[in-house]
Amino acid sequence: MSKYEGVIFDLDGVITDTARYHYLAWKRLADELNIYFDEKINERLKGVSRLESLEIILERSNKKYSQEEKEYYANKKNEYYKEFIKNITPKDLLPGALEFIEELRKRGIKTAIASVSKNAFTIIENLGIGDKFDYIVDTNNIKKGKPDPEIFLNASYNIGVSPQKCIGIEDSAVGIIAIKRAGMFAVGVGNPETVKEADLILKDLTEYKKNFRITLIIKE
Ligand code: BG6
Ligand code: MG
């Protein structure tokens, strides 16, 4: 009997490199607004919603923006972002992602996606991986974003695996906190400094094969 029976994936920055596209779209907007923005600040945007991301960018502005203006600029960023994601194909899966997901499913482990992105379904469709998951969280059913554990608990409930038997995989600091608050085993990928609170840090998903601990986890 496997110790873990479910694996819940974040999407942006875990399965595909859309975290890069989010950065480029925000950078374009920040430059237009004459607000300083760099990759270090961008680490704080990972895992947080579109409007919350804008608030972080506006911390460096002297101007006060109304709610309407904020919505206008968040929408503008999303238009830039959508230009990037419309060209996504299965070739844009990050190294090891598909192999790992297929390996899990072969072992009878349930798989889910817990992304706060409103563009998640488009990206999943373009990547051609919709049928690789037992459940994909619909953000319309989620009240609180990461670091609240709600999105991971919702996924765990819907795949029918208790949180203690789930692994969550994230590239964001808030995501790792959410996984741990949900009572799951947290795997961090991407920038090691950002995911330093994870129970296990992998360079990328190809490492599941050579990494002793994760091999043990899915074989146990
Ligand atoms: C998360 C990203 O997956 O989705 C964040 O890590 C992003 O950077 C958030 O802000 C919301 O995405 P969207 O596509 O709804 O603007
Ligand atoms: Mg992410």
CSV table of C-alpha atoms and ligand atoms in Angstrom, one decimal:
chain,number,residue,atom,x,y,z
A,1,MET,CA,0.0,0.0,0.0
A,2,SER,CA,1.4,3.4,-1.0
A,3,LYS,CA,1.8,6.0,1.7
A,4,TYR,CA,0.6,8.6,-0.7
A,5,GLU,CA,-2.4,8.2,-2.9
A,6,GLY,CA,-2.8,11.6,-4.4
A,7,VAL,CA,-0.6,14.2,-6.0
A,8,ILE,CA,-1.9,17.8,-6.4
A,9,PHE,CA,0.0,20.0,-8.9
A,10,ASP,CA,0.2,23.7,-9.2
A,11,LEU,CA,0.1,24.6,-12.9
A,12,ASP,CA,2.1,27.8,-13.7
A,13,GLY,CA,5.8,27.2,-13.1
A,14,VAL,CA,5.3,23.5,-12.2
A,15,ILE,CA,3.8,21.8,-15.3
A,16,THR,CA,4.7,24.6,-17.8
A,17,ASP,CA,6.8,27.7,-17.8
A,18,THR,CA,3.9,30.2,-17.7
A,19,ALA,CA,5.4,31.8,-14.7
A,20,ARG,CA,7.8,33.4,-17.2
A,21,TYR,CA,5.0,34.7,-19.3
A,22,HIS,CA,3.3,36.2,-16.2
A,23,TYR,CA,6.5,38.0,-15.5
A,24,LEU,CA,6.9,39.3,-19.0
A,25,ALA,CA,3.3,40.5,-19.1
A,26,TRP,CA,3.6,42.3,-15.8
A,27,LYS,CA,7.0,43.8,-16.8
A,28,ARG,CA,5.4,45.3,-19.9
A,29,LEU,CA,2.6,46.9,-17.8
A,30,ALA,CA,5.0,48.1,-15.1
A,31,ASP,CA,7.2,49.7,-17.7
A,32,GLU,CA,4.2,51.5,-19.2
A,33,LEU,CA,3.2,52.8,-15.8
A,34,ASN,CA,6.8,53.8,-15.0
A,35,ILE,CA,7.0,51.5,-12.0
A,36,TYR,CA,10.1,49.6,-11.1
A,37,PHE,CA,9.7,45.9,-11.4
A,38,ASP,CA,12.2,43.1,-11.6
A,39,GLU,CA,12.5,39.3,-11.3
A,40,LYS,CA,13.1,39.4,-7.5
A,41,ILE,CA,9.8,41.3,-6.9
A,42,ASN,CA,8.2,38.9,-9.3
A,43,GLU,CA,8.9,35.9,-6.9
A,44,ARG,CA,6.3,37.5,-4.6
A,45,LEU,CA,3.7,37.4,-7.4
A,46,LYS,CA,3.9,33.6,-7.9
A,47,GLY,CA,0.8,31.9,-6.7
A,48,VAL,CA,-1.2,35.0,-5.9
A,49,SER,CA,-4.2,36.2,-7.8
A,50,ARG,CA,-4.2,38.8,-10.7
A,51,LEU,CA,-5.4,41.7,-8.6
A,52,GLU,CA,-3.2,40.9,-5.6
A,53,SER,CA,-0.3,40.7,-8.0
A,54,LEU,CA,-1.1,44.2,-9.3
A,55,GLU,CA,-1.3,45.5,-5.7
A,56,ILE,CA,2.3,44.3,-5.1
A,57,ILE,CA,3.5,46.1,-8.3
A,58,LEU,CA,1.7,49.3,-7.2
A,59,GLU,CA,3.5,49.3,-3.9
A,60,ARG,CA,6.3,51.1,-5.8
A,61,SER,CA,4.1,53.8,-7.3
A,62,ASN,CA,3.4,57.2,-5.7
A,63,LYS,CA,0.1,57.5,-7.6
A,64,LYS,CA,-3.2,56.3,-6.0
A,65,TYR,CA,-5.2,54.0,-8.3
A,66,SER,CA,-9.0,53.7,-8.1
A,67,GLN,CA,-10.6,50.3,-8.1
A,68,GLU,CA,-11.7,50.9,-11.8
A,69,GLU,CA,-8.2,51.7,-12.8
A,70,LYS,CA,-6.8,48.7,-11.0
A,71,GLU,CA,-9.3,46.5,-12.8
A,72,TYR,CA,-8.4,48.2,-16.1
A,73,TYR,CA,-4.7,47.5,-15.7
A,74,ALA,CA,-5.1,44.0,-14.4
A,75,ASN,CA,-7.2,43.3,-17.5
A,76,LYS,CA,-4.5,44.9,-19.7
A,77,LYS,CA,-1.9,42.6,-18.2
A,78,ASN,CA,-4.1,39.7,-18.9
A,79,GLU,CA,-4.5,40.7,-22.5
A,80,TYR,CA,-0.6,40.7,-22.8
A,81,TYR,CA,-0.5,37.4,-21.0
A,82,LYS,CA,-3.2,35.8,-23.3
A,83,GLU,CA,-1.0,36.7,-26.3
A,84,PHE,CA,1.8,34.5,-24.9
A,85,ILE,CA,-0.4,31.5,-23.9
A,86,LYS,CA,-2.3,31.2,-27.1
A,87,ASN,CA,0.8,29.7,-28.7
A,88,ILE,CA,1.3,27.0,-26.0
A,89,THR,CA,1.5,23.5,-27.4
A,90,PRO,CA,2.4,20.1,-25.7
A,91,LYS,CA,6.0,21.0,-26.4
A,92,ASP,CA,5.8,23.6,-23.6
A,93,LEU,CA,5.4,21.0,-20.9
A,94,LEU,CA,8.3,21.3,-18.5
A,95,PRO,CA,10.9,18.5,-18.4
A,96,GLY,CA,9.7,15.5,-16.6
A,97,ALA,CA,6.2,16.7,-16.0
A,98,LEU,CA,4.3,14.4,-18.4
A,99,GLU,CA,6.4,11.4,-17.6
A,100,PHE,CA,5.9,11.9,-13.8
A,101,ILE,CA,2.2,12.4,-14.1
A,102,GLU,CA,1.9,9.2,-16.3
A,103,GLU,CA,4.0,7.2,-13.9
A,104,LEU,CA,1.8,8.3,-11.0
A,105,ARG,CA,-1.4,7.3,-12.8
A,106,LYS,CA,0.1,3.9,-13.8
A,107,ARG,CA,0.6,3.3,-10.0
A,108,GLY,CA,-3.1,4.2,-9.4
A,109,ILE,CA,-2.2,7.5,-7.7
A,110,LYS,CA,-4.8,10.2,-8.2
A,111,THR,CA,-3.8,13.5,-9.8
A,112,ALA,CA,-5.2,17.0,-9.6
A,113,ILE,CA,-4.5,20.5,-10.5
A,114,ALA,CA,-4.8,23.3,-8.0
A,115,SER,CA,-4.2,26.6,-9.8
A,116,VAL,CA,-5.7,30.0,-8.9
A,117,SER,CA,-5.3,31.1,-12.6
A,118,LYS,CA,-8.5,32.0,-14.5
A,119,ASN,CA,-6.5,31.0,-17.6
A,120,ALA,CA,-5.8,27.5,-16.3
A,121,PHE,CA,-8.3,25.6,-18.5
A,122,THR,CA,-7.0,27.3,-21.7
A,123,ILE,CA,-3.4,26.3,-20.8
A,124,ILE,CA,-4.3,22.7,-19.9
A,125,GLU,CA,-6.2,22.4,-23.2
A,126,ASN,CA,-3.3,23.8,-25.2
A,127,LEU,CA,-0.9,21.5,-23.4
A,128,GLY,CA,-3.2,18.6,-24.3
A,129,ILE,CA,-3.2,17.1,-20.7
A,130,GLY,CA,-6.8,17.5,-19.6
A,131,ASP,CA,-7.3,13.7,-19.5
A,132,LYS,CA,-4.3,13.2,-17.2
A,133,PHE,CA,-6.1,14.6,-14.1
A,134,ASP,CA,-8.8,13.2,-12.0
A,135,TYR,CA,-9.8,16.7,-10.9
A,136,ILE,CA,-9.0,20.3,-11.9
A,137,VAL,CA,-10.0,22.9,-9.4
A,138,ASP,CA,-12.4,25.6,-10.7
A,139,THR,CA,-11.4,28.9,-9.1
A,140,ASN,CA,-15.1,29.9,-9.1
A,141,ASN,CA,-15.6,27.5,-6.2
A,142,ILE,CA,-12.7,28.9,-4.2
A,143,LYS,CA,-13.2,31.8,-1.8
A,144,LYS,CA,-9.6,32.2,-0.4
A,145,GLY,CA,-6.4,32.2,-2.4
A,146,LYS,CA,-3.0,30.7,-1.4
A,147,PRO,CA,-1.5,30.7,1.3
A,148,ASP,CA,-5.0,29.6,2.5
A,149,PRO,CA,-5.2,25.8,2.2
A,150,GLU,CA,-8.7,25.9,0.7
A,151,ILE,CA,-7.7,25.1,-2.9
A,152,PHE,CA,-5.6,22.1,-1.9
A,153,LEU,CA,-8.3,20.8,0.5
A,154,ASN,CA,-10.8,21.2,-2.3
A,155,ALA,CA,-8.7,19.1,-4.7
A,156,SER,CA,-8.0,16.5,-2.0
A,157,TYR,CA,-11.8,16.2,-1.3
A,158,ASN,CA,-12.6,15.9,-4.9
A,159,ILE,CA,-10.1,13.1,-5.7
A,160,GLY,CA,-11.3,11.3,-2.6
A,161,VAL,CA,-7.9,11.2,-0.9
A,162,SER,CA,-7.3,12.5,2.6
A,163,PRO,CA,-4.8,15.4,2.9
A,164,GLN,CA,-2.4,13.3,4.9
A,165,LYS,CA,-2.2,11.0,1.9
A,166,CYS,CA,-1.6,13.8,-0.6
A,167,ILE,CA,1.6,15.4,-2.0
A,168,GLY,CA,1.3,19.0,-3.2
A,169,ILE,CA,3.8,20.4,-5.7
A,170,GLU,CA,4.4,24.2,-6.0
A,171,ASP,CA,6.9,26.8,-7.3
A,172,SER,CA,5.6,29.6,-5.1
A,173,ALA,CA,6.2,30.5,-1.5
A,174,VAL,CA,2.5,31.0,-0.8
A,175,GLY,CA,1.7,27.7,-2.4
A,176,ILE,CA,4.1,25.8,-0.2
A,177,ILE,CA,2.5,27.4,2.9
A,178,ALA,CA,-1.0,26.4,1.6
A,179,ILE,CA,0.1,22.8,1.1
A,180,LYS,CA,1.6,22.6,4.5
A,181,ARG,CA,-1.5,24.2,6.1
A,182,ALA,CA,-3.6,21.6,4.3
A,183,GLY,CA,-1.5,18.9,6.2
A,184,MET,CA,0.1,17.5,3.0
A,185,PHE,CA,3.7,16.7,2.0
A,186,ALA,CA,5.1,19.8,0.2
A,187,VAL,CA,7.4,19.4,-2.8
A,188,GLY,CA,9.0,22.6,-4.1
A,189,VAL,CA,10.3,23.1,-7.7
A,190,GLY,CA,11.9,26.1,-9.4
A,191,ASN,CA,13.7,28.8,-7.4
A,192,PRO,CA,15.0,27.0,-4.3
A,193,GLU,CA,15.0,30.2,-2.2
A,194,THR,CA,11.3,30.8,-3.0
A,195,VAL,CA,10.3,27.2,-2.0
A,196,LYS,CA,12.7,26.9,0.9
A,197,GLU,CA,9.8,25.9,3.4
A,198,ALA,CA,9.0,22.8,1.3
A,199,ASP,CA,9.6,19.3,2.8
A,200,LEU,CA,11.5,18.3,-0.4
A,201,ILE,CA,13.0,20.6,-3.1
A,202,LEU,CA,13.5,19.3,-6.6
A,203,LYS,CA,15.3,21.1,-9.4
A,204,ASP,CA,12.6,20.0,-11.8
A,205,LEU,CA,10.2,17.1,-12.2
A,206,THR,CA,12.8,14.9,-14.0
A,207,GLU,CA,14.4,14.5,-10.6
A,208,TYR,CA,11.6,12.3,-9.3
A,209,LYS,CA,13.4,9.3,-10.8
A,210,LYS,CA,16.8,9.9,-9.3
A,211,ASN,CA,15.6,11.5,-6.1
A,212,PHE,CA,15.6,8.8,-3.4
A,213,ARG,CA,12.9,10.3,-1.2
A,214,ILE,CA,10.3,10.9,-3.9
A,215,THR,CA,10.9,7.5,-5.5
A,216,LEU,CA,10.4,6.0,-2.0
A,217,ILE,CA,7.2,8.1,-1.6
A,218,ILE,CA,5.5,6.8,-4.7
A,219,LYS,CA,6.7,3.2,-4.2
A,220,GLU,CA,6.0,2.8,-0.6
B,1,BG6,C1,-1.0,31.7,-10.6
B,1,BG6,C2,0.3,32.4,-10.9
B,1,BG6,O1,-0.9,30.4,-11.0
B,1,BG6,O2,-2.1,32.4,-11.2
B,1,BG6,C3,0.2,33.9,-10.5
B,1,BG6,O3,1.4,31.9,-10.2
B,1,BG6,C4,-1.0,34.5,-11.2
B,1,BG6,O4,1.4,34.6,-10.9
B,1,BG6,C5,-2.2,33.8,-10.9
B,1,BG6,O5,-1.1,35.9,-10.9
B,1,BG6,C6,-3.5,34.3,-11.5
B,1,BG6,O6,-3.4,34.1,-12.9
B,1,BG6,P1,-4.5,34.6,-13.9
B,1,BG6,O7,-4.2,33.8,-15.2
B,1,BG6,O8,-5.8,34.4,-13.4
B,1,BG6,O9,-4.2,36.1,-14.1
B,2,MG,MG,3.0,28.4,-9.8
